[in-house]
Amino acid sequence: MKPVLSAKRWSPYLAGALVGILSTLTVLLTTSVLNKPQYLGASTTFVRVAGITEETLAPEHVVANEYFTKTKIKVDWQMMVVCGIFLGALLSARLGKSSLYETVPPIWKESFGDSVLLRGVAAFIGGAILLFGARLAGGCPSGHGLSGNMQLAVSGLLALVFFIISGVVTARFIYGRRR
């Protein structure tokens, strides 16, 4: 029998159960141990990384920025979660021998050609729009969708439904209808 960690694909039931356990531990750790009101989220991390970068290059701008005086620039547990997501995905892909290096995914190449620059620019613009939307909404899909649903909040459920609908509509708009 193949060890679970090196399996190419995990059972969705096992993965779902592990996400549930991780979410529960996150809530307990953040609320009971760290005494924080928020649960799981990631969008503030990217703003803080931008703040750390700006603080290195132009510290006077950070000091004068109202947002950064309210949202402190620091390496915190949320930033470590984001790093852990990246490292966990990398480790999982390596252990399952499913990692694939590609600069332009096949679906993109079929629709827009094989320009790495065009793909990079589009990915950057898309990421900036998503980050702006997450900050405008007061959180990202993991914050609203996962944490909100863990709390059985109607707003979390609605946010998750609209994230999924928006993703489907956007994919259809960008890539068109597939057979």
Short mmCIF file of C-alpha atoms in Angstrom, two decimals:
data_model
loop_
_atom_site.label_atom_id
_atom_site.label_comp_id
_atom_site.label_asym_id
_atom_site.label_seq_id
_atom_site.Cartn_x
_atom_site.Cartn_y
_atom_site.Cartn_z
CA MET A 1 0.00 0.00 0.00
CA LYS A 2 1.30 3.42 -0.99
CA PRO A 3 1.98 5.88 1.84
CA VAL A 4 -0.64 8.64 2.02
CA LEU A 5 1.82 11.54 1.78
CA SER A 6 3.35 10.31 -1.47
CA ALA A 7 0.04 9.44 -3.15
CA LYS A 8 -0.50 11.28 -6.44
CA ARG A 9 -4.09 12.14 -5.44
CA TRP A 10 -5.66 12.19 -2.02
CA SER A 11 -9.15 11.09 -1.18
CA PRO A 12 -11.39 14.18 -1.11
CA TYR A 13 -12.91 12.85 2.13
CA LEU A 14 -9.52 12.64 3.81
CA ALA A 15 -8.48 16.06 2.48
CA GLY A 16 -11.81 17.59 3.61
CA ALA A 17 -11.49 16.05 7.07
CA LEU A 18 -7.93 17.36 7.39
CA VAL A 19 -9.02 20.87 6.32
CA GLY A 20 -11.78 20.69 8.95
CA ILE A 21 -9.31 19.66 11.65
CA LEU A 22 -6.84 22.35 10.58
CA SER A 23 -9.60 24.98 10.57
CA THR A 24 -10.75 23.96 14.04
CA LEU A 25 -7.19 24.08 15.36
CA THR A 26 -6.71 27.49 13.71
CA VAL A 27 -9.82 28.87 15.43
CA LEU A 28 -8.75 27.46 18.80
CA LEU A 29 -5.18 28.72 18.42
CA THR A 30 -6.08 32.23 17.25
CA THR A 31 -8.95 32.86 19.64
CA SER A 32 -7.85 31.02 22.78
CA VAL A 33 -4.06 31.10 22.64
CA LEU A 34 -3.34 34.28 20.64
CA ASN A 35 -6.50 36.10 21.82
CA LYS A 36 -7.26 37.38 18.31
CA PRO A 37 -10.78 38.07 17.04
CA GLN A 38 -10.15 36.94 13.44
CA TYR A 39 -9.68 33.40 12.24
CA LEU A 40 -8.17 32.33 8.93
CA GLY A 41 -7.33 34.85 6.22
CA ALA A 42 -4.55 35.86 3.90
CA SER A 43 -5.21 39.11 2.05
CA THR A 44 -3.72 41.34 4.75
CA THR A 45 -0.46 39.43 4.35
CA PHE A 46 0.05 40.72 0.82
CA VAL A 47 -0.58 44.29 1.93
CA ARG A 48 1.92 43.84 4.74
CA VAL A 49 4.54 42.44 2.34
CA ALA A 50 4.00 45.52 0.17
CA GLY A 51 4.42 47.64 3.30
CA ILE A 52 7.63 45.84 4.28
CA THR A 53 8.97 46.36 0.77
CA GLU A 54 7.97 50.04 0.76
CA GLU A 55 9.42 50.50 4.24
CA THR A 56 12.75 49.26 2.91
CA LEU A 57 12.69 51.52 -0.16
CA ALA A 58 10.87 54.62 1.10
CA PRO A 59 10.27 54.57 4.88
CA GLU A 60 8.89 58.13 4.91
CA HIS A 61 5.93 57.02 2.77
CA VAL A 62 5.03 54.24 5.20
CA VAL A 63 5.13 56.58 8.19
CA ALA A 64 2.82 59.03 6.39
CA ASN A 65 0.45 56.33 5.14
CA GLU A 66 -2.77 56.25 7.18
CA TYR A 67 -3.46 52.61 6.32
CA PHE A 68 -0.07 51.41 7.54
CA THR A 69 -0.43 53.30 10.82
CA LYS A 70 -3.73 51.44 11.38
CA THR A 71 -2.61 48.05 9.98
CA LYS A 72 0.82 47.48 11.45
CA ILE A 73 3.55 46.23 9.15
CA LYS A 74 4.81 43.05 10.73
CA VAL A 75 5.54 39.40 10.12
CA ASP A 76 2.67 37.66 11.87
CA TRP A 77 0.93 34.30 11.98
CA GLN A 78 -1.10 35.07 8.83
CA MET A 79 2.11 35.65 6.86
CA MET A 80 3.44 32.34 8.16
CA VAL A 81 0.19 30.66 7.01
CA VAL A 82 0.71 32.04 3.49
CA CYS A 83 4.32 30.80 3.50
CA GLY A 84 3.08 27.45 4.81
CA ILE A 85 0.51 27.19 2.01
CA PHE A 86 3.23 27.70 -0.58
CA LEU A 87 5.67 25.29 1.08
CA GLY A 88 2.95 22.71 1.75
CA ALA A 89 1.82 22.77 -1.88
CA LEU A 90 5.42 22.45 -3.06
CA LEU A 91 6.11 19.57 -0.67
CA SER A 92 2.86 17.83 -1.67
CA ALA A 93 3.66 18.15 -5.38
CA ARG A 94 7.20 16.82 -4.82
CA LEU A 95 6.13 13.91 -2.61
CA GLY A 96 3.32 12.93 -5.00
CA LYS A 97 5.67 13.36 -7.96
CA SER A 98 3.04 15.52 -9.64
CA SER A 99 4.98 18.78 -9.91
CA LEU A 100 5.14 20.20 -13.40
CA TYR A 101 7.05 23.26 -14.49
CA GLU A 102 5.22 25.16 -17.18
CA THR A 103 5.46 28.82 -18.03
CA VAL A 104 2.25 28.89 -20.07
CA PRO A 105 -0.59 26.46 -19.25
CA PRO A 106 -2.10 24.56 -22.22
CA ILE A 107 -5.54 26.22 -21.89
CA TRP A 108 -3.90 29.67 -22.00
CA LYS A 109 -1.69 28.69 -24.94
CA GLU A 110 -4.73 27.45 -26.89
CA SER A 111 -6.59 30.73 -26.37
CA PHE A 112 -3.85 33.38 -26.35
CA GLY A 113 -0.64 31.84 -27.68
CA ASP A 114 2.59 30.88 -25.97
CA SER A 115 3.93 34.32 -24.94
CA VAL A 116 5.36 34.06 -21.44
CA LEU A 117 5.35 37.86 -21.13
CA LEU A 118 1.63 38.14 -22.01
CA ARG A 119 0.81 35.36 -19.53
CA GLY A 120 2.87 37.05 -16.81
CA VAL A 121 1.31 40.47 -17.39
CA ALA A 122 -2.20 38.98 -17.40
CA ALA A 123 -1.49 37.01 -14.21
CA PHE A 124 -0.11 40.12 -12.50
CA ILE A 125 -3.11 42.26 -13.50
CA GLY A 126 -5.53 39.51 -12.47
CA GLY A 127 -3.81 39.14 -9.11
CA ALA A 128 -3.89 42.90 -8.53
CA ILE A 129 -7.63 43.01 -9.30
CA LEU A 130 -8.28 40.07 -6.96
CA LEU A 131 -6.24 41.63 -4.17
CA PHE A 132 -8.05 44.95 -4.61
CA GLY A 133 -11.40 43.14 -4.46
CA ALA A 134 -10.34 41.19 -1.37
CA ARG A 135 -9.30 44.38 0.42
CA LEU A 136 -12.49 46.13 -0.70
CA ALA A 137 -14.58 43.21 0.62
CA GLY A 138 -12.70 43.22 3.92
CA GLY A 139 -11.14 39.82 3.32
CA CYS A 140 -10.25 37.12 0.85
CA PRO A 141 -12.10 33.92 -0.11
CA SER A 142 -10.33 31.97 2.63
CA GLY A 143 -11.32 34.58 5.19
CA HIS A 144 -14.92 34.95 4.12
CA GLY A 145 -15.54 31.50 2.67
CA LEU A 146 -13.73 29.20 5.07
CA SER A 147 -13.83 31.19 8.28
CA GLY A 148 -17.30 32.55 7.64
CA ASN A 149 -18.71 29.10 6.96
CA MET A 150 -16.94 27.65 10.01
CA GLN A 151 -18.92 30.18 12.04
CA LEU A 152 -22.11 29.35 10.10
CA ALA A 153 -22.32 33.01 9.05
CA VAL A 154 -24.78 33.70 6.24
CA SER A 155 -22.40 36.37 4.94
CA GLY A 156 -19.64 33.74 4.64
CA LEU A 157 -21.92 31.41 2.68
CA LEU A 158 -23.06 34.22 0.38
CA ALA A 159 -19.48 35.37 -0.16
CA LEU A 160 -18.40 31.84 -1.08
CA VAL A 161 -21.31 31.40 -3.51
CA PHE A 162 -20.49 34.70 -5.21
CA PHE A 163 -16.76 33.85 -5.36
CA ILE A 164 -17.59 30.61 -7.17
CA ILE A 165 -20.10 32.27 -9.53
CA SER A 166 -17.63 35.06 -10.28
CA GLY A 167 -14.88 32.54 -11.01
CA VAL A 168 -17.08 30.56 -13.41
CA VAL A 169 -18.28 33.71 -15.20
CA THR A 170 -14.75 35.08 -15.45
CA ALA A 171 -13.36 31.79 -16.79
CA ARG A 172 -16.14 31.62 -19.40
CA PHE A 173 -15.48 35.23 -20.38
CA ILE A 174 -11.72 34.75 -20.72
CA TYR A 175 -11.59 31.28 -22.23
CA GLY A 176 -15.01 31.00 -23.87
CA ARG A 177 -17.24 27.98 -23.82
CA ARG A 178 -15.42 24.62 -24.06
CA ARG A 179 -16.95 21.45 -25.53
#
